[in-house]
Amino acid sequence: MSAPYVAFGDDSLHQDFAAFAFVLVPRTRLNSARRKLDQIKRRFNIPTSTVLHCRTLFNGRQREKMGLSHLAPGDVRAIVAQAITAINEVHGRVHYAVQNFTAFVKQLGSDLHFHSNGGTASVTLPVSVDPKGLLGMLAIACFPLVNFHVNGPSAAQCEIFVSEDRTKISFLGERRMRADSLYAGFLDTGIALMQLNAHVVAADADPLLQLADIAAYVCSHAAVLGSEDGFWREQLARVIHWYKVG
């Protein structure tokens, strides 16, 4: 039996904040969501085959390279706002986790010490200061541990797709690995054990990954306190159905 929701995930790093966001779309509304994304592109004379990345859209030089020099900064913000509207119109959800990286590293320390059942130290792993190492934890935290309740569906009730990230990182220990390899991890809370069985796919594998890119970008920018630009917090506040950790 197919999962009732399909979740599309992506990350965003902004200043000292790391965010991971999933856009959860009811399986019955997938085609409607894709059509709405195409409609947004047509309104702004963007080819429907173009893969939207906020990091590119908000950079004038990159827009020019993509053939989108006709877009003004106000147009780009309108695209973001209309993407949030589209998520709401298909009864989608935004699940996200955000963390201040400096504070996280300070709490984690420079080494992690693992102990045997007898309590003696057996393994010590160095912690590398790489924000991308945090993203796997944030991705798993985006889902409640129990099946659908007030906080939305669990990971088990979703088919999950995550935009690939081939960046090689070290986070725990010396071994370097692809950043997206962390999206198949486990979360043990002492109450329940959850695994994120995500399909790691190319950014153009499904258009709805572009909504996840936009959602993650909004979440990381909205997390910066004291910003004079309230646009990001306004857009996040417009999301009707959401679940936040951090």
Short mmCIF file of C-alpha atoms in Angstrom, two decimals, residues 7-197:
data_model
loop_
_atom_site.label_atom_id
_atom_site.label_comp_id
_atom_site.label_asym_id
_atom_site.label_seq_id
_atom_site.Cartn_x
_atom_site.Cartn_y
_atom_site.Cartn_z
CA ALA A 7 7.76 14.22 1.32
CA PHE A 8 10.32 16.27 -0.59
CA GLY A 9 13.32 17.50 1.39
CA ASP A 10 16.18 19.95 1.02
CA ASP A 11 18.53 21.97 3.22
CA SER A 12 19.64 25.56 3.55
CA LEU A 13 22.54 27.20 5.38
CA HIS A 14 22.28 30.91 6.18
CA GLN A 15 24.67 32.81 8.39
CA ASP A 16 24.97 30.64 11.50
CA PHE A 17 21.79 28.65 10.96
CA ALA A 18 21.26 25.26 9.38
CA ALA A 19 17.77 24.24 8.33
CA PHE A 20 16.25 21.15 6.78
CA ALA A 21 12.71 21.28 5.45
CA PHE A 22 10.31 18.79 3.96
CA VAL A 23 7.26 19.69 1.92
CA LEU A 24 4.70 16.94 2.46
CA VAL A 25 2.11 16.62 -0.28
CA PRO A 26 -0.88 14.26 -0.11
CA ARG A 27 -0.31 11.61 -2.75
CA THR A 28 -3.65 12.45 -4.32
CA ARG A 29 -2.54 16.09 -4.85
CA LEU A 30 0.87 15.51 -6.45
CA ASN A 31 -0.17 16.38 -9.99
CA SER A 32 -2.03 19.46 -8.77
CA ALA A 33 1.10 20.65 -6.95
CA ARG A 34 3.23 20.16 -10.06
CA ARG A 35 0.74 22.09 -12.18
CA LYS A 36 0.75 24.98 -9.71
CA LEU A 37 4.55 25.14 -9.83
CA ASP A 38 4.43 25.24 -13.64
CA GLN A 39 1.86 28.04 -13.47
CA ILE A 40 4.15 30.10 -11.25
CA LYS A 41 6.98 29.69 -13.74
CA ARG A 42 4.79 30.71 -16.67
CA ARG A 43 3.65 33.86 -14.85
CA PHE A 44 7.27 34.96 -14.63
CA ASN A 45 8.30 33.77 -18.12
CA ILE A 46 10.45 30.98 -16.75
CA PRO A 47 10.68 27.78 -18.82
CA THR A 48 8.89 25.00 -16.95
CA SER A 49 11.98 22.82 -17.39
CA THR A 50 14.08 25.26 -15.35
CA VAL A 51 15.03 23.95 -11.91
CA LEU A 52 14.51 26.71 -9.36
CA HIS A 53 17.13 27.14 -6.65
CA CYS A 54 16.75 30.07 -4.26
CA ARG A 55 20.52 30.41 -3.96
CA THR A 56 20.58 31.13 -7.68
CA LEU A 57 17.38 33.16 -7.90
CA PHE A 58 18.52 35.62 -5.24
CA ASN A 59 21.85 36.24 -7.00
CA GLY A 60 21.59 38.68 -9.92
CA ARG A 61 24.67 37.32 -11.67
CA GLN A 62 23.44 33.74 -11.39
CA ARG A 63 20.01 34.72 -12.70
CA GLU A 64 21.71 36.18 -15.75
CA LYS A 65 23.65 32.95 -16.34
CA MET A 66 20.39 31.00 -16.18
CA GLY A 67 18.73 33.29 -18.71
CA LEU A 68 16.51 34.83 -16.03
CA SER A 69 17.90 38.36 -16.12
CA HIS A 70 14.36 39.66 -16.68
CA LEU A 71 13.52 38.82 -13.06
CA ALA A 72 13.80 41.71 -10.61
CA PRO A 73 14.41 41.08 -6.88
CA GLY A 74 10.72 41.77 -6.27
CA ASP A 75 9.79 39.09 -8.80
CA VAL A 76 11.94 36.54 -6.99
CA ARG A 77 10.23 37.30 -3.69
CA ALA A 78 6.86 36.98 -5.41
CA ILE A 79 7.88 33.53 -6.66
CA VAL A 80 8.66 32.50 -3.07
CA ALA A 81 5.34 33.87 -1.81
CA GLN A 82 3.39 32.11 -4.56
CA ALA A 83 5.20 28.84 -3.81
CA ILE A 84 3.99 29.05 -0.20
CA THR A 85 0.48 29.71 -1.51
CA ALA A 86 0.73 26.63 -3.75
CA ILE A 87 1.76 24.44 -0.80
CA ASN A 88 -1.27 25.64 1.16
CA GLU A 89 -3.65 25.17 -1.77
CA VAL A 90 -2.78 21.48 -2.16
CA HIS A 91 -3.13 20.93 1.61
CA GLY A 92 0.60 20.40 1.87
CA ARG A 93 2.63 20.57 5.05
CA VAL A 94 6.05 22.03 5.86
CA HIS A 95 8.03 20.06 8.42
CA TYR A 96 11.33 21.66 9.35
CA ALA A 97 14.15 21.64 11.85
CA VAL A 98 16.53 24.55 12.39
CA GLN A 99 19.59 24.90 14.59
CA ASN A 100 22.20 27.52 15.40
CA PHE A 101 25.37 25.72 14.37
CA THR A 102 27.78 27.49 16.72
CA ALA A 103 25.57 26.73 19.72
CA PHE A 104 25.21 23.11 18.59
CA VAL A 105 28.97 22.58 18.27
CA LYS A 106 29.54 24.16 21.68
CA GLN A 107 27.11 21.70 23.24
CA LEU A 108 28.56 18.76 21.33
CA GLY A 109 32.19 19.52 22.17
CA SER A 110 35.30 18.55 20.24
CA ASP A 111 35.05 14.80 20.89
CA LEU A 112 32.33 12.22 21.41
CA HIS A 113 33.11 9.44 23.89
CA PHE A 114 31.33 6.11 23.51
CA HIS A 115 31.27 3.70 26.44
CA SER A 116 30.91 -0.06 26.73
CA ASN A 117 28.13 -1.68 28.74
CA GLY A 118 30.48 -1.74 31.71
CA GLY A 119 30.86 2.02 31.57
CA THR A 120 34.48 2.12 30.45
CA ALA A 121 35.38 4.40 27.54
CA SER A 122 35.88 2.36 24.38
CA VAL A 123 35.78 4.73 21.41
CA THR A 124 36.47 8.44 21.05
CA LEU A 125 35.51 10.20 17.83
CA PRO A 126 36.60 13.73 16.94
CA VAL A 127 33.83 16.12 15.92
CA SER A 128 34.53 18.11 12.76
CA VAL A 129 33.06 21.59 12.51
CA ASP A 130 31.03 21.20 9.32
CA PRO A 131 27.45 22.50 9.22
CA LYS A 132 26.49 19.84 6.68
CA GLY A 133 27.16 17.18 9.31
CA LEU A 134 24.25 18.57 11.29
CA LEU A 135 21.79 18.34 8.40
CA GLY A 136 21.27 14.58 8.65
CA MET A 137 20.16 14.97 12.26
CA LEU A 138 17.85 17.82 11.33
CA ALA A 139 16.30 15.81 8.48
CA ILE A 140 15.40 12.94 10.81
CA ALA A 141 14.03 15.36 13.42
CA CYS A 142 11.49 16.73 10.92
CA PHE A 143 9.10 13.85 11.53
CA PRO A 144 7.11 13.04 14.70
CA LEU A 145 7.83 9.60 16.10
CA VAL A 146 4.25 8.35 16.31
CA ASN A 147 1.75 7.93 13.52
CA PHE A 148 -0.45 10.80 12.41
CA HIS A 149 -1.58 13.10 15.21
CA VAL A 150 -1.57 16.85 15.81
CA ASN A 151 2.03 17.13 14.57
CA GLY A 152 1.33 15.46 11.24
CA PRO A 153 2.37 12.17 9.65
CA SER A 154 5.41 10.20 10.74
CA ALA A 155 8.21 9.17 8.38
CA ALA A 156 6.59 5.74 8.07
CA GLN A 157 3.52 7.40 6.52
CA CYS A 158 5.57 9.15 3.84
CA GLU A 159 7.50 8.21 0.76
CA ILE A 160 10.54 10.44 1.17
CA PHE A 161 12.72 12.06 -1.49
CA VAL A 162 15.75 14.19 -0.65
CA SER A 163 17.80 16.31 -3.03
CA GLU A 164 21.28 14.83 -3.35
CA ASP A 165 24.39 16.49 -1.92
CA ARG A 166 27.64 14.93 -3.13
CA THR A 167 29.79 17.15 -0.89
CA LYS A 168 32.37 15.08 1.02
CA ILE A 169 32.34 15.87 4.71
CA SER A 170 33.81 14.70 8.00
CA PHE A 171 31.55 15.06 11.00
CA LEU A 172 31.99 12.24 13.49
CA GLY A 173 35.39 10.60 13.15
CA GLU A 174 38.03 11.02 10.48
CA ARG A 175 36.28 9.21 7.64
CA ARG A 176 34.90 11.44 4.90
CA MET A 177 31.51 10.63 3.42
CA ARG A 178 28.91 12.15 1.17
CA ALA A 179 26.72 14.62 3.04
CA ASP A 180 23.56 12.93 1.76
CA SER A 181 24.62 9.57 3.22
CA LEU A 182 23.41 10.91 6.58
CA TYR A 183 19.79 10.92 5.38
CA ALA A 184 19.43 7.19 6.00
CA GLY A 185 20.21 7.43 9.71
CA PHE A 186 18.40 6.45 12.87
CA LEU A 187 16.99 8.53 15.72
CA ASP A 188 16.76 6.88 19.14
CA THR A 189 14.86 8.93 21.71
CA GLY A 190 14.66 6.21 24.33
CA ILE A 191 10.96 5.90 23.55
CA ALA A 192 11.04 4.95 19.89
CA LEU A 193 13.57 4.18 17.20
CA MET A 194 12.96 5.77 13.81
CA GLN A 195 14.78 5.41 10.51
CA LEU A 196 14.58 7.91 7.67
CA ASN A 197 14.38 5.75 4.55
#
